[in-house]
Amino acid sequence: MLHLGTETGSRTTPAATGATAPAALTEDHGAEPCDLVTVPARQGLEAVDILRRGADLEAVGPVLHDGACDTLGFLVPPGTAEAWDVPGSACTQTDGRGLRVPAEPPVTGSGWLLPPGEDAPVTDPAALRAALDQAARLIEAADSCR
């Protein structure tokens, strides 16, 4: 599970599966600030695929996974948590302090599914919201076929 040690608050929507944010995203003042959206790995992996297949390849930024691969964390612009309302996910806000995009995974045992690029853009929250919604529908449809 990813845990955030420097958070000041988070918004979790109903049905969140205990996903929490990664610990110790560093306060590197040279990097871009960000909030963090965490989701169950299955839905997150589907969302990554959806975002990467989209027309705007820069819609997805760095993505973390926890050591057990139970959750994924999408780095998003600061302030995203204020309006985050996607069921099954949590968004950790930083109250303007801004967590920073680290070069190395910030939690022992975690890793980058998609590492930060040189300019380290974060994931577009509107694109992420749409991809998570589509991923949930795909998972529901796949599970109903069993």
Coordinates of C-alpha atoms in Angstrom, one line a residue:
M1 CA 0.0 0.0 0.0
L2 CA 1.3 3.5 -0.8
H3 CA 1.4 5.9 2.1
L4 CA 2.1 9.6 2.2
G5 CA 3.9 11.1 5.2
T6 CA 3.7 14.7 4.3
E7 CA 0.0 15.0 3.4
T8 CA -2.2 17.6 5.0
G9 CA -5.4 16.1 3.9
S10 CA -7.0 13.7 1.5
R11 CA -10.4 13.2 -0.2
T12 CA -11.5 9.7 -0.5
T13 CA -14.6 8.8 -2.4
P14 CA -17.0 5.9 -1.5
A15 CA -15.8 2.4 -2.3
A16 CA -12.1 3.4 -2.1
T17 CA -10.3 0.2 -1.4
G18 CA -7.9 1.5 1.3
A19 CA -5.7 3.0 -1.3
T20 CA -3.6 5.7 0.2
A21 CA -0.8 7.9 -1.1
P22 CA 2.9 7.2 -1.1
A23 CA 5.1 8.4 1.8
A24 CA 7.7 11.0 1.6
L25 CA 7.3 12.5 -1.9
T26 CA 10.1 14.8 -1.4
E27 CA 10.1 18.6 -0.8
D28 CA 12.5 19.2 -3.7
H29 CA 12.0 22.8 -4.4
G30 CA 13.3 22.5 -7.9
A31 CA 10.7 20.1 -9.1
E32 CA 7.0 20.7 -10.0
P33 CA 4.5 20.4 -7.2
C34 CA 1.8 17.8 -7.3
D35 CA -1.1 16.1 -5.6
L36 CA -1.6 12.3 -5.8
V37 CA -4.6 10.2 -6.9
T38 CA -4.4 6.6 -5.7
V39 CA -6.5 3.8 -7.1
P40 CA -6.7 0.0 -7.0
A41 CA -4.0 -1.4 -9.4
R42 CA -6.5 -3.2 -11.7
Q43 CA -8.4 0.0 -12.5
G44 CA -5.2 2.1 -12.6
L45 CA -3.6 -0.2 -15.1
E46 CA -6.7 0.0 -17.3
A47 CA -6.6 3.8 -17.0
V48 CA -3.0 3.9 -18.0
D49 CA -3.7 1.9 -21.1
I50 CA -6.6 4.1 -22.0
L51 CA -4.6 7.3 -21.4
R52 CA -1.6 6.0 -23.4
R53 CA -3.9 5.0 -26.3
G54 CA -5.5 8.4 -26.4
A55 CA -4.6 11.2 -28.9
D56 CA -2.9 13.3 -26.2
L57 CA 0.1 11.1 -25.2
E58 CA 1.1 13.8 -22.6
A59 CA -2.2 13.2 -20.7
V60 CA -0.5 10.7 -18.4
G61 CA 2.5 11.7 -16.2
P62 CA 4.5 9.7 -13.7
V63 CA 2.7 6.7 -12.1
L64 CA 3.8 4.9 -9.0
H65 CA 3.0 1.4 -7.9
D66 CA 3.3 0.0 -4.4
G67 CA 5.5 -3.0 -3.7
A68 CA 2.7 -5.5 -3.6
C69 CA 1.2 -3.9 -6.8
D70 CA -2.1 -3.3 -5.0
T71 CA -2.4 0.4 -5.8
L72 CA -1.2 2.9 -8.4
G73 CA -0.6 6.5 -7.7
F74 CA -1.0 9.2 -10.4
L75 CA 0.8 12.5 -9.9
V76 CA -1.7 15.3 -10.7
P77 CA -1.5 19.1 -10.4
P78 CA -1.8 20.7 -7.0
G79 CA -5.3 21.6 -6.0
T80 CA -6.8 18.5 -7.8
A81 CA -8.0 17.1 -4.4
E82 CA -10.4 20.0 -3.8
A83 CA -12.8 18.7 -6.5
W84 CA -11.8 15.0 -6.7
D85 CA -14.9 12.8 -6.6
V86 CA -14.1 9.6 -8.5
P87 CA -15.6 6.6 -6.7
G88 CA -13.0 4.0 -5.6
S89 CA -10.1 6.5 -5.5
A90 CA -8.5 8.9 -3.1
C91 CA -6.7 12.2 -3.8
T92 CA -4.2 13.6 -1.4
Q93 CA -4.1 17.3 -1.3
T94 CA -1.1 19.4 -0.2
D95 CA -2.9 22.7 0.7
G96 CA -0.7 24.7 -1.7
R97 CA 2.6 23.3 -0.3
G98 CA 2.9 21.0 -3.3
L99 CA 4.6 17.6 -3.1
R100 CA 7.4 17.4 -5.5
V101 CA 8.1 14.9 -8.3
P102 CA 11.1 12.9 -7.1
A103 CA 13.6 11.2 -9.5
E104 CA 13.6 8.0 -7.5
P105 CA 10.5 6.2 -6.2
P106 CA 9.7 7.8 -2.9
V107 CA 8.8 4.7 -0.9
T108 CA 10.9 1.7 -0.2
G109 CA 9.5 -1.2 -2.1
S110 CA 7.6 1.0 -4.5
G111 CA 8.5 1.8 -8.1
W112 CA 7.7 3.8 -11.1
L113 CA 5.2 2.2 -13.6
L114 CA 5.8 5.3 -15.7
P115 CA 8.8 7.3 -14.4
P116 CA 9.0 11.1 -14.5
G117 CA 10.3 12.5 -17.8
E118 CA 12.8 15.3 -18.0
D119 CA 10.1 17.9 -17.7
A120 CA 8.0 15.7 -15.4
P121 CA 4.5 16.7 -16.5
V122 CA 1.8 15.5 -14.2
T123 CA -1.4 13.6 -15.3
D124 CA -4.2 15.8 -16.5
P125 CA -7.0 15.3 -13.9
A126 CA -9.9 15.6 -16.4
A127 CA -8.3 13.0 -18.6
L128 CA -7.6 10.8 -15.6
R129 CA -11.2 11.1 -14.4
A130 CA -12.5 10.0 -17.8
A131 CA -10.0 7.1 -18.1
L132 CA -10.8 5.8 -14.6
D133 CA -14.6 6.0 -15.4
Q134 CA -14.0 4.1 -18.6
A135 CA -11.7 1.6 -16.8
A136 CA -14.4 0.9 -14.2
R137 CA -17.0 0.2 -16.9
L138 CA -14.6 -2.1 -18.7
I139 CA -13.8 -4.0 -15.5
E140 CA -17.5 -4.3 -14.6
A141 CA -18.3 -5.6 -18.1
A142 CA -15.4 -8.1 -18.0
D143 CA -16.4 -9.4 -14.5
S144 CA -20.1 -9.8 -15.6
C145 CA -19.0 -12.2 -18.4
R146 CA -17.6 -14.7 -15.9

